[in-house]
């Protein structure tokens, strides 16, 4: 067997086992055997680099995301769904469908629907070209989404190649989500390192997809389900499906993951039975679902019903009622965050809600407490919708004690005793003492957290110890810690589930943490920027800034205008960053970190790779209308190869708009803004300067 044949054989086997494992949840071989196949393929590919193809299973993580994600226009808008919150509202939906069909001259007694579980994730549109995955885009505003191909390629449930090579291009849509176990694992890790928890799997999935580091995305364990084949785009198919159920079967046959509990329901009673059944059973699933999506099965009937500007008339989302319970609110306590924000929360008599024991609930802010008139000692109604942290809905007034008094925000910080302030026009109270120990504690937890400097072992309890012992007074002091200083510290911390964790620092543990600290000195620049905990500068903004500016020095010298002209950095972020950098204390901190050996620039090699200095670098084009010599995607790819950016919308910053046949509003907008336009001949000249 030649190397090429063996490579093909290995890819075939790996694709098969990936489907068994990630799509069907029914593996046939042990993980170690799978790893062995993968290793062999990796070895053969590294020995034969000319045989590497983009759809090889070894290439899930590859390439790089440019300074930000490009905006892409959807072939057809990605609509949202109308909701039904009760059986009656679902009955009303069925009636509207039947009336609509009658009005179109197609009366029916009972409508056949497909009921699917509603996946609590992020909508995703995948484009396959001749069976190969070429693009993945988020929903965005429905018209334009973000190109997240690099990240979606890392999701093992998403095939890089369809099982049958389908001629031409097609688009499938569905949902990228966090399986419950992966979500719990991540939040557990975050809890242990003191990072803020993701409120729900959907937020976690959205945040992960927007991360600029595909290798990190690959580790998080996202998964996906698909449920839609774009009508029209799949026109290359010889016979398109006639019913939604057939679409689902076809997607499945191509190797795409389809949630398997869908059911064809004839008439409203069968639908209601399905909804009732899954309201009971949903906690047995390995993913979160917040309802059932009900869709007319017959695609001709769908076409007759059509859509409104926002929703299809042939589908609705039946939402499961959120679980609610009453319990005693023992105390309203406040928490001081990293930015000094003081947020109230309810300490509750523990109660079981949606399968977990709940002893705390958010109360948002003081205004919210006053509006709801929630008081200490009240019986309150608590709800757990899709979120990890439950919320207090309101008091049960009939059970209120006559002694209950309205709650007031404490006048002083519970941690440092300084007066609390509420800035003009804001709802949030703050402790403005820059050296408040609570802020420093939270700030250090953030600095050391997995998504920032990633210093394993330096979590909440150790930080509390270090602060108590006076060993650390700011982030830079972390780099002065030695095994001797750490060894011997002991700490106890109580987790939110009430369990106590004892940590003792023996020499071994101390040495581990010191090694982690040492390692973190050479972290990527974005981790440092994010770790500083500047207001509004999240993980992604930090990545964008690091890519765009390349070093802390260049960033520190940037004006608000320069910051703001960075793709994705808006005025709020730019102002916040500039004012943080202007504070002498903060500049001193950066210098102390630098002196401690923390890396303050993007390595040269990476910078060169990210910059891709093609002849059109720094230029942005918009394509509109139909081109005759190539598709828009081909034109986009050709422009990008030369270093240009291709955007979905025209602005003053656009270099030129390429106008094809039957161009619409974008050509007009270009004229309005005085942006030059290019016809197809000019585009070809731009792409092939020699010809
Ligand atoms: S069908 C034309 N099916 O829910 C609309 N959507 O609340 C096509 N969702 O934007 C959507 N599970 O992101 C459909 N089985 C399912 C779904 C589902 C989750 C999401 C989807 C949609 C949102 C609307």
XYZ file of C-alpha atoms and ligand atoms in Angstrom:
715
model
C 0.000 0.000 0.000
C 1.391 3.428 -0.871
C 1.538 6.218 1.683
C -1.246 8.018 -0.197
C -3.482 4.954 0.010
C -2.775 4.401 3.683
C -3.484 8.078 4.397
C -6.837 7.828 2.631
C -7.650 4.619 4.468
C -6.791 6.165 7.850
C -8.880 9.255 7.104
C -11.810 7.088 6.150
C -11.526 5.102 9.381
C -11.069 8.195 11.536
C -14.074 9.931 9.976
C -16.131 6.820 10.589
C -15.093 6.624 14.250
C -15.519 10.360 14.773
C -19.104 10.010 13.616
C -19.681 6.984 15.853
C -18.273 8.831 18.839
C -19.303 12.467 18.423
C -22.455 12.234 16.322
C -23.985 8.915 17.309
C -22.550 8.732 20.852
C -21.941 5.057 20.131
C -18.196 4.416 19.815
C -16.953 1.111 18.444
C -13.328 1.329 19.498
C -11.445 2.412 22.605
C -10.041 5.942 22.827
C -6.509 4.553 22.741
C -7.161 2.760 19.453
C -8.602 5.933 17.998
C -5.579 7.907 19.174
C -3.306 5.350 17.524
C -5.046 5.864 14.162
C -4.741 9.610 14.544
C -1.052 9.396 15.479
C -0.300 7.235 12.468
C -2.083 9.674 10.173
C -0.242 12.615 11.717
C 3.063 10.865 11.192
C 2.333 9.959 7.568
C 1.149 13.482 6.827
C 4.230 15.031 8.363
C 6.384 12.730 6.210
C 4.317 13.574 3.124
C 3.346 17.225 3.462
C 2.161 17.393 -0.142
C -0.595 14.883 0.708
C -2.101 17.046 3.457
C -5.576 18.309 2.611
C -7.737 20.826 4.413
C -10.463 18.321 5.215
C -8.108 15.833 6.859
C -9.174 14.992 10.436
C -5.725 16.124 11.597
C -6.442 19.634 10.364
C -9.265 20.595 12.692
C -7.057 23.147 14.370
C -5.113 24.980 11.756
C -4.745 28.335 10.142
C -5.412 31.363 12.186
C -8.108 33.843 12.819
C -7.230 37.290 11.507
C -7.325 40.335 13.799
C -11.056 39.839 14.219
C -13.825 37.835 12.641
C -15.042 38.929 9.249
C -18.639 39.774 8.747
C -20.396 37.666 6.157
C -23.762 38.161 4.577
C -26.223 35.281 4.834
C -27.539 33.887 1.567
C -30.972 34.149 3.177
C -31.732 35.920 6.432
C -31.478 33.770 9.552
C -34.851 34.270 11.141
C -35.781 33.850 14.752
C -38.838 32.042 16.132
C -42.060 33.221 17.675
C -42.780 31.734 21.106
C -45.698 29.918 22.726
C -45.649 29.957 26.524
C -48.629 27.704 27.227
C -50.750 24.921 25.750
C -53.314 27.547 24.780
C -50.738 29.576 22.891
C -49.647 26.442 21.048
C -53.266 25.706 20.151
C -53.562 29.262 18.852
C -50.480 28.682 16.679
C -52.040 25.528 15.206
C -55.213 27.494 14.483
C -53.267 30.247 12.715
C -51.527 27.628 10.582
C -54.818 26.005 9.590
C -56.429 29.369 8.856
C -53.418 30.437 6.825
C -53.593 27.279 4.724
C -57.357 27.743 4.182
C -56.778 31.322 3.087
C -54.342 29.960 0.508
C -56.981 27.572 -0.772
C -55.426 24.521 0.921
C -57.702 23.795 3.895
C -56.684 20.872 6.132
C -58.306 19.335 9.188
C -55.098 18.372 10.858
C -51.630 19.590 10.099
C -48.614 17.301 10.293
C -45.788 18.850 12.302
C -42.295 17.877 13.271
C -41.514 18.526 16.924
C -37.839 18.936 17.835
C -36.153 19.721 21.091
C -35.049 23.331 21.220
C -31.302 23.384 21.736
C -30.051 26.096 24.054
C -27.054 27.098 21.983
C -25.869 29.493 19.289
C -27.320 29.378 15.763
C -24.840 28.416 13.113
C -24.873 28.311 9.316
C -22.464 25.899 7.600
C -21.603 25.999 3.919
C -20.339 22.846 2.224
C -18.822 23.030 -1.233
C -18.706 19.682 -3.055
C -19.029 18.069 0.344
C -16.215 20.006 2.055
C -16.865 22.434 4.886
C -15.865 25.881 3.650
C -17.599 28.292 5.970
C -19.300 28.552 9.336
C -21.098 31.749 10.272
C -23.014 32.889 13.338
C -26.474 34.381 13.090
C -25.330 37.907 13.985
C -28.161 40.330 13.326
C -29.848 37.783 11.060
C -28.647 39.464 7.879
C -24.928 39.442 8.588
C -23.077 37.111 10.904
C -19.484 36.440 11.844
C -17.229 34.045 10.037
C -16.184 31.582 12.754
C -14.977 28.817 10.443
C -11.664 28.302 12.239
C -13.393 27.675 15.518
C -16.232 25.537 14.196
C -13.751 23.287 12.394
C -12.481 22.220 15.822
C -15.887 20.834 16.852
C -15.581 17.088 16.421
C -19.304 16.614 15.774
C -19.060 18.875 12.716
C -17.870 16.850 9.721
C -15.154 18.559 7.687
C -16.381 16.458 4.777
C -19.871 15.078 4.172
C -20.208 11.340 3.715
C -21.687 11.696 0.257
C -20.002 14.212 -1.947
C -22.894 16.510 -2.760
C -22.403 18.447 -5.988
C -22.190 22.217 -5.663
C -22.736 24.229 -2.538
C -25.275 23.832 0.151
C -26.009 25.493 3.439
C -27.166 23.743 6.581
C -28.200 25.485 9.751
C -28.388 24.389 13.318
C -27.076 25.020 16.741
C -23.647 24.854 18.378
C -24.035 24.038 22.053
C -22.234 22.982 25.189
C -23.010 19.442 26.318
C -24.001 19.639 29.966
C -20.949 17.719 31.177
C -18.491 19.941 29.313
C -20.299 23.011 30.603
C -20.220 21.774 34.185
C -16.543 20.904 33.862
C -15.707 24.394 32.667
C -17.712 26.115 35.348
C -16.178 23.866 37.978
C -12.718 24.800 36.799
C -13.730 28.437 36.826
C -15.142 28.132 40.316
C -11.924 26.577 41.555
C -9.790 29.291 40.026
C -12.168 32.018 41.175
C -13.213 33.032 37.646
C -16.749 34.286 37.141
C -19.062 31.443 36.140
C -20.750 31.338 32.755
C -24.413 32.041 33.472
C -25.608 29.292 31.136
C -24.379 26.941 28.404
C -25.546 29.325 25.702
C -23.372 32.185 26.968
C -20.467 29.806 27.324
C -20.911 28.596 23.738
C -21.226 32.125 22.367
C -18.147 33.268 24.274
C -16.125 30.269 23.151
C -17.032 30.694 19.477
C -15.819 34.268 19.595
C -12.462 33.304 21.009
C -9.580 34.045 18.692
C -7.608 30.962 19.629
C -8.931 27.846 17.857
C -6.643 25.575 19.911
C -8.417 26.757 23.055
C -11.828 26.308 21.422
C -10.885 22.738 20.498
C -10.309 21.920 24.172
C -13.633 23.213 25.416
C -15.764 20.343 24.083
C -18.475 22.144 22.095
C -20.900 20.071 20.067
C -23.591 20.735 17.460
C -26.941 19.672 16.028
C -28.347 20.619 12.635
C -31.966 20.914 11.565
C -32.237 23.014 8.456
C -31.203 22.721 4.799
C -31.521 25.982 3.010
C -34.129 25.702 0.298
C -32.784 26.899 -3.013
C -29.148 26.677 -2.007
C -29.339 22.900 -2.149
C -30.719 23.207 -5.691
C -27.872 21.079 -6.978
C -29.491 18.146 -5.243
C -31.288 16.040 -7.768
C -34.437 15.763 -5.719
C -34.902 18.124 -2.805
C -36.739 16.876 0.263
C -40.531 17.396 0.266
C -40.944 17.340 4.021
C -38.921 18.465 7.021
C -38.622 14.922 8.338
C -36.897 13.969 5.087
C -34.504 16.890 5.496
C -33.515 15.641 8.926
C -32.958 12.140 7.570
C -30.874 13.497 4.734
C -28.701 15.607 7.046
C -28.167 12.529 9.186
C -27.232 10.434 6.143
C -24.602 13.001 5.187
C -22.990 12.506 8.580
C -24.274 15.654 10.239
C -25.407 15.391 13.857
C -29.202 15.583 14.171
C -30.898 15.549 17.565
C -32.525 12.124 17.535
C -35.662 12.659 19.635
C -37.607 14.550 16.966
C -41.037 13.187 16.206
C -43.619 13.681 13.487
C -46.858 14.692 15.225
C -50.149 14.756 13.361
C -52.454 17.374 14.855
C -52.236 19.546 17.943
C -52.987 16.823 20.501
C -49.945 14.776 19.509
C -47.848 17.937 19.662
C -49.031 18.816 23.140
C -48.318 15.276 24.272
C -44.737 15.555 22.950
C -44.234 18.890 24.750
C -45.625 17.537 28.018
C -43.503 14.394 27.785
C -40.265 16.322 27.255
C -40.992 18.857 29.956
C -40.758 15.857 32.283
C -37.902 14.007 30.606
C -35.610 16.864 29.591
C -33.267 16.582 32.542
C -32.192 13.154 31.381
C -30.658 14.689 28.238
C -26.976 15.423 27.884
C -27.680 18.979 26.748
C -29.898 21.802 27.946
C -33.206 22.370 26.240
C -35.622 25.138 27.036
C -38.511 24.053 24.855
C -39.791 22.308 21.764
C -39.617 23.770 18.264
C -42.739 22.921 16.321
C -42.480 23.038 12.523
C -44.949 22.329 9.732
C -43.638 19.161 8.086
C -44.794 19.652 4.484
C -42.467 22.074 2.707
C -45.165 23.164 0.222
C -47.414 24.123 3.116
C -44.496 26.078 4.562
C -44.079 27.974 1.310
C -47.785 28.867 1.341
C -47.591 30.165 4.897
C -44.417 32.188 4.292
C -42.718 34.383 6.880
C -43.181 37.716 8.603
C -40.144 40.007 8.667
C -38.907 38.240 11.809
C -40.392 34.758 12.039
C -41.548 31.970 9.806
C -45.340 31.514 10.097
C -44.835 27.750 9.908
C -42.889 27.313 13.132
C -42.959 28.330 16.763
C -40.990 27.628 19.919
C -42.971 26.135 22.775
C -41.131 27.203 25.937
C -41.105 24.913 28.950
C -42.295 26.731 32.043
C -39.325 27.759 34.239
C -39.254 26.000 37.575
C -40.282 28.143 40.520
C -40.377 27.524 44.281
C -40.954 29.558 47.414
C -38.366 29.656 50.143
C -37.193 31.837 53.003
C -34.864 34.716 52.264
C -32.586 34.653 55.279
C -30.388 37.628 54.488
C -29.466 40.057 51.747
C -25.692 40.197 51.536
C -23.441 42.128 49.186
C -20.444 41.093 47.170
C -17.633 43.455 46.148
C -16.350 42.721 42.656
C -13.058 43.348 40.918
C -14.136 46.762 39.646
C -15.530 47.708 43.048
C -19.122 47.075 41.951
C -21.187 46.121 44.987
C -23.901 43.626 44.098
C -26.570 42.328 46.438
C -27.533 38.663 46.563
C -30.036 36.599 48.510
C -29.028 33.952 51.032
C -31.846 31.434 50.933
C -33.080 28.511 52.963
C -31.799 25.728 50.644
C -34.430 24.454 48.231
C -34.320 21.983 45.312
C -34.923 23.648 41.995
C -34.491 22.155 38.510
C -32.546 19.278 39.990
C -30.017 21.263 42.045
C -29.921 22.618 45.583
C -30.180 26.360 45.602
C -29.018 28.472 48.538
C -28.202 31.728 46.766
C -29.939 33.848 44.171
C -29.111 37.075 42.401
C -30.899 40.270 43.263
C -29.284 42.333 40.453
C -29.075 45.768 42.097
C -30.537 48.014 44.774
C -33.135 49.514 42.404
C -34.396 46.068 41.543
C -34.758 45.156 45.229
C -36.685 48.381 45.892
C -38.921 47.888 42.855
C -39.791 44.344 43.864
C -39.867 45.361 47.545
C -37.910 42.303 48.652
C -37.060 42.315 52.376
C -34.925 40.186 54.670
C -37.062 37.513 56.342
C -39.549 37.413 53.446
C -40.788 34.255 51.781
C -39.796 34.698 48.179
C -40.527 33.073 44.863
C -37.319 31.896 43.157
C -36.950 30.814 39.572
C -34.374 28.913 37.636
C -34.783 29.433 33.915
C -31.845 28.495 31.675
C -29.351 30.026 34.042
C -26.972 28.527 36.544
C -27.705 31.203 39.115
C -31.353 31.409 40.081
C -33.156 34.701 40.565
C -35.636 36.055 43.067
C -38.900 36.930 41.360
C -40.552 38.673 44.286
C -41.888 38.385 47.829
C -44.970 36.448 48.916
C -46.650 39.432 50.586
C -49.314 37.376 52.379
C -46.549 35.713 54.400
C -44.620 38.869 55.274
C -43.837 39.485 58.933
C -45.039 42.836 60.285
C -41.454 43.521 61.439
C -39.972 43.309 57.968
C -38.323 46.574 56.925
C -37.302 47.749 53.442
C -33.726 46.835 52.577
C -31.050 49.452 52.166
C -27.658 49.286 50.559
C -25.040 49.476 53.326
C -23.411 52.898 53.580
C -19.920 51.450 53.724
C -17.974 48.683 51.999
C -18.285 45.449 54.005
C -14.634 44.711 53.240
C -12.752 47.935 53.825
C -15.293 50.239 55.484
C -14.980 53.085 52.964
C -18.123 54.927 51.922
C -19.987 53.438 48.944
C -20.852 55.698 46.013
C -23.252 55.524 43.185
C -21.989 57.434 40.136
C -24.508 59.754 38.409
C -26.814 57.909 36.057
C -25.626 54.426 37.069
C -27.553 51.719 38.890
C -24.470 50.142 40.420
C -22.976 51.156 43.764
C -19.209 51.068 44.004
C -16.437 50.941 46.527
C -13.972 53.476 45.204
C -11.108 52.642 47.513
C -8.386 51.563 45.097
C -6.723 49.405 47.721
C -9.904 47.722 48.980
C -8.824 44.148 49.809
C -11.976 42.701 48.198
C -11.094 44.362 44.900
C -7.523 43.184 45.116
C -8.672 39.666 45.954
C -11.078 39.550 42.986
C -8.554 41.275 40.758
C -5.855 38.737 41.601
C -8.299 35.870 41.106
C -9.001 37.258 37.667
C -5.322 37.879 36.876
C -4.370 34.301 37.755
C -7.481 32.708 36.244
C -7.413 30.106 33.505
C -8.638 32.515 30.851
C -6.115 35.210 31.846
C -2.572 34.342 33.073
C -3.595 30.740 33.709
C -1.566 30.206 36.881
C -2.796 26.866 38.098
C -3.057 26.565 41.861
C -3.263 30.297 42.456
C -6.957 30.365 43.270
C -9.313 32.071 45.683
C -8.099 30.531 48.916
C -4.370 30.846 48.273
C -4.851 34.455 47.214
C -6.759 35.164 50.444
C -3.847 33.669 52.343
C -1.285 35.685 50.469
C -3.198 38.899 51.101
C -3.645 38.064 54.786
C 0.032 37.327 55.161
C 0.892 40.564 53.354
C 2.939 38.652 50.794
C 1.160 40.207 47.822
C -0.009 43.791 47.422
C -0.452 43.935 43.663
C -0.281 41.658 40.617
C 3.444 42.152 40.144
C 4.148 40.809 43.651
C 2.991 37.414 42.418
C 6.298 37.211 40.557
C 8.254 37.662 43.760
C 6.766 34.532 45.358
C 9.135 31.694 46.147
C 8.678 28.128 47.338
C 9.850 29.204 50.803
C 7.268 31.980 51.033
C 4.412 29.725 49.937
C 5.234 26.565 51.840
C 3.484 26.325 55.147
C 0.462 28.463 54.264
C -2.844 26.763 54.978
C -6.277 27.820 54.012
C -9.896 26.759 54.175
C -12.492 27.834 51.706
C -16.173 27.086 51.412
C -17.605 26.382 48.008
C -21.045 27.500 46.925
C -22.347 23.967 47.491
C -21.300 24.236 51.110
C -18.328 21.851 50.873
C -15.191 22.936 52.634
C -11.894 22.686 50.857
C -8.707 22.537 52.904
C -5.518 23.568 51.195
C -2.117 23.127 52.762
C 0.947 24.211 51.047
C 3.575 21.612 51.339
C 6.871 22.107 49.493
C 5.610 20.124 46.556
C 2.499 22.238 46.021
C 4.447 25.402 46.561
C 6.994 24.347 43.958
C 4.180 23.600 41.505
C 2.635 27.044 41.911
C 6.026 28.720 41.601
C 6.654 26.765 38.393
C 3.261 27.893 37.090
C 4.090 31.502 37.917
C 7.405 31.127 36.146
C 5.701 29.671 33.072
C 3.165 32.491 32.982
C 5.953 35.023 32.384
C 6.019 33.978 28.748
C 2.245 34.026 28.264
C 0.745 35.586 25.166
C 0.380 39.359 25.353
C -3.425 39.192 25.235
C -3.469 37.231 28.476
C -1.578 40.045 30.181
C -3.891 42.724 28.750
C -6.970 40.741 29.766
C -5.474 39.875 33.161
C -5.058 43.531 34.078
C -8.821 43.604 34.523
C -9.478 46.863 32.690
C -13.164 47.694 32.601
C -14.875 46.587 29.368
C -11.740 44.826 28.075
C -12.794 41.199 27.820
C -10.863 38.216 26.579
C -11.693 38.887 22.979
C -11.000 42.632 23.022
C -7.631 41.809 24.594
C -6.859 39.368 21.780
C -7.864 41.901 19.156
C -5.684 44.584 20.761
C -2.665 42.310 21.096
C -2.906 41.302 17.444
C -3.413 44.858 16.262
C -0.736 46.608 18.352
C 1.804 43.831 18.793
C 3.351 45.164 21.999
C 2.407 46.817 25.262
C 4.556 49.838 24.404
C 2.749 50.492 21.143
C -0.584 49.962 22.882
C 0.338 52.339 25.705
C 1.270 55.004 23.173
C -1.931 54.669 21.140
C -4.407 57.548 21.076
C -8.124 57.024 21.614
C -8.574 57.542 17.853
C -5.984 54.894 17.015
C -7.566 52.486 19.461
C -10.982 53.160 18.077
C -9.927 52.658 14.485
C -9.072 49.055 15.407
C -11.594 46.634 13.986
C -14.152 45.820 16.739
C -12.871 48.334 19.294
C -15.605 50.894 19.902
C -15.546 54.221 21.742
C -16.461 52.761 25.145
C -13.604 50.262 25.076
C -11.147 52.786 23.659
C -11.980 55.392 26.326
C -11.871 52.871 29.140
C -8.506 51.531 28.040
C -6.999 54.972 27.470
C -8.058 56.261 30.862
C -6.715 53.114 32.538
C -3.398 53.543 30.750
C -3.246 57.232 31.684
C -3.370 56.448 35.391
C 0.255 56.646 36.676
C -0.393 53.842 39.178
C -1.437 51.526 36.378
C 1.562 52.421 34.225
C 3.772 51.683 37.194
C 2.104 48.288 37.562
C 2.802 47.471 33.920
C 6.438 48.457 34.411
C 6.719 46.300 37.524
C 5.293 43.347 35.609
C 7.745 43.970 32.793
C 10.619 44.165 35.280
C 9.428 40.859 36.725
C 9.993 39.289 33.300
C 6.413 39.163 32.032
C 6.438 39.201 28.250
C 5.048 42.419 26.868
C 5.024 41.771 23.146
C 3.771 39.339 20.524
C 6.726 37.245 19.274
C 8.134 38.413 15.937
C 7.236 35.198 14.082
C 3.610 35.399 15.142
C 3.383 39.043 14.264
C 4.678 38.369 10.790
C 2.203 35.531 10.296
C -0.732 37.599 11.564
C 0.118 40.613 9.489
C 0.062 38.701 6.187
C 1.494 41.679 4.353
C -0.094 40.983 0.983
C -0.175 43.730 -1.664
C -3.717 44.653 -0.593
C -3.033 44.599 3.168
C -4.964 47.289 4.987
C -7.550 47.615 2.237
C -11.216 46.716 2.697
C -13.553 45.796 -0.139
C -17.265 45.174 -0.294
C -18.745 42.931 -2.983
C -22.251 43.468 -4.291
C -24.314 42.163 -7.200
C -23.537 39.139 -9.364
C -20.133 38.601 -10.952
C -19.919 36.650 -14.178
C -16.411 35.194 -14.065
C -16.460 33.923 -10.505
C -18.695 33.527 -7.480
C -18.634 36.077 -4.704
C -16.955 33.555 -2.434
C -14.198 33.027 -4.981
C -13.703 36.763 -5.323
C -13.611 37.072 -1.530
C -11.034 34.314 -1.234
C -8.887 35.861 -3.992
C -8.940 39.289 -2.354
C -8.146 37.805 1.033
C -5.207 35.886 -0.388
C -3.731 39.237 -1.357
C -4.161 40.491 2.189
C -7.350 42.534 1.738
C -10.348 42.361 4.037
C -13.779 41.761 2.570
C -16.619 43.259 4.545
C -20.381 42.930 4.303
C -21.213 46.576 4.717
C -20.109 49.841 3.178
C -18.661 52.571 5.377
C -16.385 55.543 4.917
C -13.451 53.228 5.658
C -14.251 50.962 2.694
C -11.489 51.143 0.052
C -13.837 50.330 -2.824
C -17.086 48.560 -3.605
C -16.980 45.928 -6.329
C -20.235 46.259 -8.258
C -21.554 43.292 -10.207
C -24.775 42.937 -12.188
C -28.044 43.906 -10.495
C -26.286 45.535 -7.568
C -28.589 47.218 -5.094
C -28.337 49.455 -2.088
C -24.636 48.948 -1.443
C -23.652 50.511 -4.767
C -25.901 53.436 -3.889
C -24.420 53.735 -0.426
C -20.930 53.820 -1.958
C -21.964 56.725 -4.152
C -23.508 58.529 -1.178
C -20.352 58.151 0.882
C -18.056 58.912 -2.035
C -16.455 55.443 -1.846
C -14.954 54.413 -5.227
C -16.626 51.581 -7.124
C -14.959 48.940 -9.301
C -16.583 46.934 -12.066
C -15.709 43.326 -12.743
C -12.947 44.177 -15.231
C -11.295 46.445 -12.685
C -11.578 43.690 -10.075
C -9.864 41.204 -12.397
C -7.089 43.697 -13.052
C -6.679 44.142 -9.310
C -6.458 40.382 -8.781
C -4.113 39.733 -11.725
C -1.940 42.826 -12.024
C 0.333 41.148 -14.604
C -2.362 40.291 -17.111
S -35.602 26.251 13.675
C -36.508 29.889 10.757
N -35.048 24.347 15.390
O -33.857 28.875 18.594
C -36.067 29.578 12.150
N -34.339 26.560 15.902
O -35.508 31.056 19.501
C -35.329 28.306 12.181
N -33.093 26.737 17.979
O -32.780 31.140 16.155
C -35.063 27.878 13.552
N -33.169 24.613 18.521
O -31.116 29.327 16.940
C -34.963 25.666 15.118
N -34.588 22.552 16.787
C -34.494 23.861 16.512
C -33.829 24.765 17.362
C -33.787 26.106 17.014
C -32.729 25.816 18.866
C -32.767 28.175 18.084
C -32.415 28.833 16.783
C -33.376 30.002 16.671
C -33.804 30.194 18.092
C -35.131 30.886 18.184
